[in-house]
Tab-separated table of C-alpha atoms in Angstrom:
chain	number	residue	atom	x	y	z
A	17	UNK	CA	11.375	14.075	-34.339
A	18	UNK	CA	10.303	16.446	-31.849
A	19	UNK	CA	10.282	15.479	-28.299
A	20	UNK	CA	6.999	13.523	-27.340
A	21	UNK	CA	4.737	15.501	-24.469
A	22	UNK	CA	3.062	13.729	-21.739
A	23	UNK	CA	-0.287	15.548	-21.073
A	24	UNK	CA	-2.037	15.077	-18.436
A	25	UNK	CA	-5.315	16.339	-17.678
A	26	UNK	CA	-6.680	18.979	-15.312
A	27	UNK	CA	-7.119	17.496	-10.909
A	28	UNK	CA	-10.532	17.827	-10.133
A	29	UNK	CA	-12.618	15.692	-7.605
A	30	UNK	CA	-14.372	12.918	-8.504
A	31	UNK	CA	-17.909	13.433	-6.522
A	32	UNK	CA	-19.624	13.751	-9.471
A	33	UNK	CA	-19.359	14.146	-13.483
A	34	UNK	CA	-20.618	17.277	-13.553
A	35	UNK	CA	-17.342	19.146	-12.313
A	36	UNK	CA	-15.858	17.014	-15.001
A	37	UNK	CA	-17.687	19.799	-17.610
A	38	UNK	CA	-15.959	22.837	-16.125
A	39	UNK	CA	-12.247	21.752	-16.669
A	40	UNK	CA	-13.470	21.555	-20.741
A	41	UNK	CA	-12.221	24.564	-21.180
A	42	UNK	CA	-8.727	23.782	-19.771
A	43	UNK	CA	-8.130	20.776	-21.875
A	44	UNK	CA	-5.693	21.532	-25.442
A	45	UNK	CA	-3.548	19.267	-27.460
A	46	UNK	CA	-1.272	19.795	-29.634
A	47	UNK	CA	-0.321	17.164	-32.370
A	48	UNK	CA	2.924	15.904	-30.052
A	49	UNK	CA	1.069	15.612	-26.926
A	50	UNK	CA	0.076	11.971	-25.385
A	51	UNK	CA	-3.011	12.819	-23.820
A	52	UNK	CA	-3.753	10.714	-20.145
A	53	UNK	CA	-7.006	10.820	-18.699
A	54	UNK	CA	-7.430	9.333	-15.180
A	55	UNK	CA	-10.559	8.830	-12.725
A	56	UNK	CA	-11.636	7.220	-9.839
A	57	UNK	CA	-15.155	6.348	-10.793
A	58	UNK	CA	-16.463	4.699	-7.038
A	59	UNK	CA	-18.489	2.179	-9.354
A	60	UNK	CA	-19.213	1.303	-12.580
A	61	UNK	CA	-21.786	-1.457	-12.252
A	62	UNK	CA	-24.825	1.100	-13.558
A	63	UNK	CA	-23.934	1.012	-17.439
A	64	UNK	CA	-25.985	4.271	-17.506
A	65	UNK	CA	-23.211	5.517	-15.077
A	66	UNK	CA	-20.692	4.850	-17.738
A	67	UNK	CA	-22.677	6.355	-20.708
A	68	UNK	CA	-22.984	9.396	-18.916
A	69	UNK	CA	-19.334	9.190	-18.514
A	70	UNK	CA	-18.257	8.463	-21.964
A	71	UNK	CA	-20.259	11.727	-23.152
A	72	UNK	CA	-18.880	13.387	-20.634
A	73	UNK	CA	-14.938	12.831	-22.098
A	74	UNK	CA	-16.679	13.302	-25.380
A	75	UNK	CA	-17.738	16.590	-24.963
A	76	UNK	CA	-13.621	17.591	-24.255
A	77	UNK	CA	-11.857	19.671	-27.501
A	78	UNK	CA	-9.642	17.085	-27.455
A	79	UNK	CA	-9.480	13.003	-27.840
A	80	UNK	CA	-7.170	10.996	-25.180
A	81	UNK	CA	-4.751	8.861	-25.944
A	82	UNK	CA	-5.124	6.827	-22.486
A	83	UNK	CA	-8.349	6.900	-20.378
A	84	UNK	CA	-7.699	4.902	-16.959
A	85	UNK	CA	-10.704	4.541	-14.707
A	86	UNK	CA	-10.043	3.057	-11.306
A	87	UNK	CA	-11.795	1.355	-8.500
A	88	UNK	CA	-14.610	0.191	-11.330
A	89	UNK	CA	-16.116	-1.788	-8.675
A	90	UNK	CA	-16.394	-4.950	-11.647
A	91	UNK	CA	-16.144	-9.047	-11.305
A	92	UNK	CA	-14.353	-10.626	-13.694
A	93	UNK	CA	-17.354	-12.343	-14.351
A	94	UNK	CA	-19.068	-9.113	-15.269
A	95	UNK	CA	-19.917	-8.632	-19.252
A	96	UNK	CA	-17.121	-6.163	-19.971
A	97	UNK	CA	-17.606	-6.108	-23.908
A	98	UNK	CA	-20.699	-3.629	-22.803
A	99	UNK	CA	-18.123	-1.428	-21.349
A	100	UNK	CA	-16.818	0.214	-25.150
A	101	UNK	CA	-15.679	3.280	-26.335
A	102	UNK	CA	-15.593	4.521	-29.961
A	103	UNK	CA	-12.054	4.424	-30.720
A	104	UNK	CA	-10.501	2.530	-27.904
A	105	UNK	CA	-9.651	-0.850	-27.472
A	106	UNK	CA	-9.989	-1.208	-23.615
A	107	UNK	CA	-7.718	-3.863	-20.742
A	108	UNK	CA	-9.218	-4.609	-17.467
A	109	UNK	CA	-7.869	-6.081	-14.235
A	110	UNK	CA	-10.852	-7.124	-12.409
A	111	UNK	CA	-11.455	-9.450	-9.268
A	112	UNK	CA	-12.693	-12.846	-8.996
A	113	UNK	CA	-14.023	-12.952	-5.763
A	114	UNK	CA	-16.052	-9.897	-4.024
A	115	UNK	CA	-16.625	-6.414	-5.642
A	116	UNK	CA	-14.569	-3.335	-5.377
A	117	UNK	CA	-11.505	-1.958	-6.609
A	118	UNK	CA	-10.564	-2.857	-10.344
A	119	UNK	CA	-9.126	-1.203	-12.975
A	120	UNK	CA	-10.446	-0.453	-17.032
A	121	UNK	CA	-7.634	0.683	-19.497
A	122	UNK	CA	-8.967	2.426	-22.712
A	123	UNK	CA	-6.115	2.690	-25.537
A	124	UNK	CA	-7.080	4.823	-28.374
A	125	UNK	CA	-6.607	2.835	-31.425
A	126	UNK	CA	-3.931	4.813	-33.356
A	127	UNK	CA	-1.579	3.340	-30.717
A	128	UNK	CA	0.069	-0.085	-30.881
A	129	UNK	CA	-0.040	-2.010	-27.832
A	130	UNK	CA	3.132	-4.019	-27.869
A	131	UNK	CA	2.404	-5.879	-24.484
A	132	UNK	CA	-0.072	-6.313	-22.053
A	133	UNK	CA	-0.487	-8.009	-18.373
A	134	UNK	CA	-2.416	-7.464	-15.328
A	135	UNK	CA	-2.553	-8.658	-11.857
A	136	UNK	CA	-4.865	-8.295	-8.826
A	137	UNK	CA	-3.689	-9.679	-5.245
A	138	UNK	CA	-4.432	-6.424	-2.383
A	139	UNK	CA	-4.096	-4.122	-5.396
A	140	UNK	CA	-4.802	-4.230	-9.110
A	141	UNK	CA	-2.168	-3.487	-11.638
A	142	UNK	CA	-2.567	-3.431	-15.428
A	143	UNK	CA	1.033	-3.061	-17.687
A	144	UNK	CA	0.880	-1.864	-20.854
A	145	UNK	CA	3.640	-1.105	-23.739
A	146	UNK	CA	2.743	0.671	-26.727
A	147	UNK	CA	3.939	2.884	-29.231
A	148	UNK	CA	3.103	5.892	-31.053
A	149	UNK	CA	5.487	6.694	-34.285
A	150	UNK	CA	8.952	6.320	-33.234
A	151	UNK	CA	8.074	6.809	-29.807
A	152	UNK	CA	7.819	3.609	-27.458
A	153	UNK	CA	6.322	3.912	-23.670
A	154	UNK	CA	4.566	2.525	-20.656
A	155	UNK	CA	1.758	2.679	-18.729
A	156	UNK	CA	1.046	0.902	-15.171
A	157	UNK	CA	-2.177	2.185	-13.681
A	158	UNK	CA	-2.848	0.834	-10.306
A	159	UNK	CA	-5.880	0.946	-7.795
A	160	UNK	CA	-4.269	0.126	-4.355
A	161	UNK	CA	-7.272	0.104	-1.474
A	162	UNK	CA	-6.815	2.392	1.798
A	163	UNK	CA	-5.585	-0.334	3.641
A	164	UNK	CA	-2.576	0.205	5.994
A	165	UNK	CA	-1.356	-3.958	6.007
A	166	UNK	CA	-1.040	-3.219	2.145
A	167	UNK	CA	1.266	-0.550	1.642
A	168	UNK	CA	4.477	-1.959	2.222
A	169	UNK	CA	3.713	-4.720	-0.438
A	170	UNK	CA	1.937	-1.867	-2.764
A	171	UNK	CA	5.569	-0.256	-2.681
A	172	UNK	CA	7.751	-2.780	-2.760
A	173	UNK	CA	5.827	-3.940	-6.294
A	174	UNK	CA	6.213	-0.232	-7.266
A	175	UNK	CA	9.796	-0.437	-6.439
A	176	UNK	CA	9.815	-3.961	-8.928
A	177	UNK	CA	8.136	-1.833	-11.372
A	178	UNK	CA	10.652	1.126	-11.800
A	179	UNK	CA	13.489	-0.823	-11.667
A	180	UNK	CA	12.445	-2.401	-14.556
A	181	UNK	CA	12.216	0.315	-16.763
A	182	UNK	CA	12.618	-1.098	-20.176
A	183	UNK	CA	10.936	2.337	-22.130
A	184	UNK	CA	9.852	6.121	-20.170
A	185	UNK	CA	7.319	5.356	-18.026
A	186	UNK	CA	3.760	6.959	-17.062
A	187	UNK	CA	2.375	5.684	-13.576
A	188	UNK	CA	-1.385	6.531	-12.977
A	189	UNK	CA	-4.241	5.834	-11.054
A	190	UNK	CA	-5.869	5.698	-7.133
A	191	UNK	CA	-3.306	5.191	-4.865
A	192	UNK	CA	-4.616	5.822	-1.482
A	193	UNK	CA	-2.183	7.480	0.108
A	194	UNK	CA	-2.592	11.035	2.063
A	195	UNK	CA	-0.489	14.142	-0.277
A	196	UNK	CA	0.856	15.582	3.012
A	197	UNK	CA	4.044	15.923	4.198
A	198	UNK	CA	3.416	15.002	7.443
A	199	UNK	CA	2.085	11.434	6.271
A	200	UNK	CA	4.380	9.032	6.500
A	201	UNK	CA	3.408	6.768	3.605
A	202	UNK	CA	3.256	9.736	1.981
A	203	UNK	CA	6.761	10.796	2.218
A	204	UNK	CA	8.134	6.721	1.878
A	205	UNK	CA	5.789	6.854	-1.996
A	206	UNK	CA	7.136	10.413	-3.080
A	207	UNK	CA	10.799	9.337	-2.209
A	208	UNK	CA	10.619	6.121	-4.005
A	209	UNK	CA	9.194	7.560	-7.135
A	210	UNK	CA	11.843	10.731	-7.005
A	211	UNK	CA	14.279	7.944	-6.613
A	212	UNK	CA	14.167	6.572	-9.927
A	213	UNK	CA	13.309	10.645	-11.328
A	214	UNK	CA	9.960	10.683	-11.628
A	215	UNK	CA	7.609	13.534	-10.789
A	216	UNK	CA	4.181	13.661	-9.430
A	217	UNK	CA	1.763	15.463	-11.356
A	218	UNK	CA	-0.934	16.149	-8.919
A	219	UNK	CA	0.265	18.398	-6.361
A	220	UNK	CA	-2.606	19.331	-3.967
A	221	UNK	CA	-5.808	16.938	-3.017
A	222	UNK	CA	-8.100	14.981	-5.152
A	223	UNK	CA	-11.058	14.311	-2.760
């Protein structure tokens, strides 16, 4: 079969939905494209907030394959079955304690999830392995907070995770870390992940 594509969608800030409308346009996919869509949403507890959202991705010309919406600002205890999408089965890594961070997974339903975990200690991590056709692969979104005493442990899981590399490998989400190359963390994150051959897809600043 041909070679599977990895698609991902067009950088733009995440202030507001509204800029979401004017990268529409930019948005194709061909039949052998995996389509990823990925956004920090500051807050999710205002289900109209997420409505608005899900017509927003509706009104793209195409249908993702993966939508990954970080720092959802959800408990655990929060009634997540309100969260749907037509389509999508969705994963969430949540917190237990206080607000914040948190991660939601949608996976359209023509793939086959083979596996899924999550975890949440000064991050939030949610592992998934599906497949499409022949094709088997891997998602790990993350939302890591902008807290300096976390990095070293947000790398060394990241490290964990690549070594482990059981299928090819997509790595999304809010990461918190400055896309300069004066920034140190910077420069430790993009040599780890070039390490193991991976390429960052965002090249200039989200925010």
């Amino acid at each position: 079969p041909k070679p599977l594509q990895v698609q991902p969608s067009p950088v733009v800030s995440n202030n507001c939905f509204d800029n979401l409308c004017d990268a529409i346009s930019l948005v194709s996919k061909s039949n052998n494209d995996l389509s990823v869509f990925q956004l920090n949403v500051r807050g999710l507890c205002d289900i109209n907030k997420f409505n608005l959202l899900c017509g927003v991705i509706d009104s793209f010309n195409c249908k993702f394959d993966l939508i990954v919406l970080s720092e959802v600002k959800l408990k655990a205890s929060h009634p997540i079955p309100l969260y749907k999408m037509s389509g999508y089965t969705c994963y969430s890594c949540l917190r237990h304690g206080s607000g914040g961070g948190g991660l939601l997974v949608f996976v359209s339903d023509h793939l086959t999830v083979e596996n899924f975990s999550s975890a949440s200690t000064t991050f939030e991590k949610i592992h998934l392995t599906f497949s499409t056709g022949s094709y088997r692969l891997r998602l790990v979104a993350f939302y890591r907070p902008p807290v300096p005493s976390n990095l070293q442990s947000f790398l060394d899981e990241l490290e964990d995770v690549l070594n482990s590399n059981p299928c090819k490998t997509i790595i999304v989400g809010d990461v918190n870390i400055n896309n300069s190359p004066s920034d140190s963390a910077s420069t430790a994150y993009d040599q780890l992940l070039s390490s193991f051959g991976y390429m960052v897809c965002n090249s200039y600043a989200t925010r």
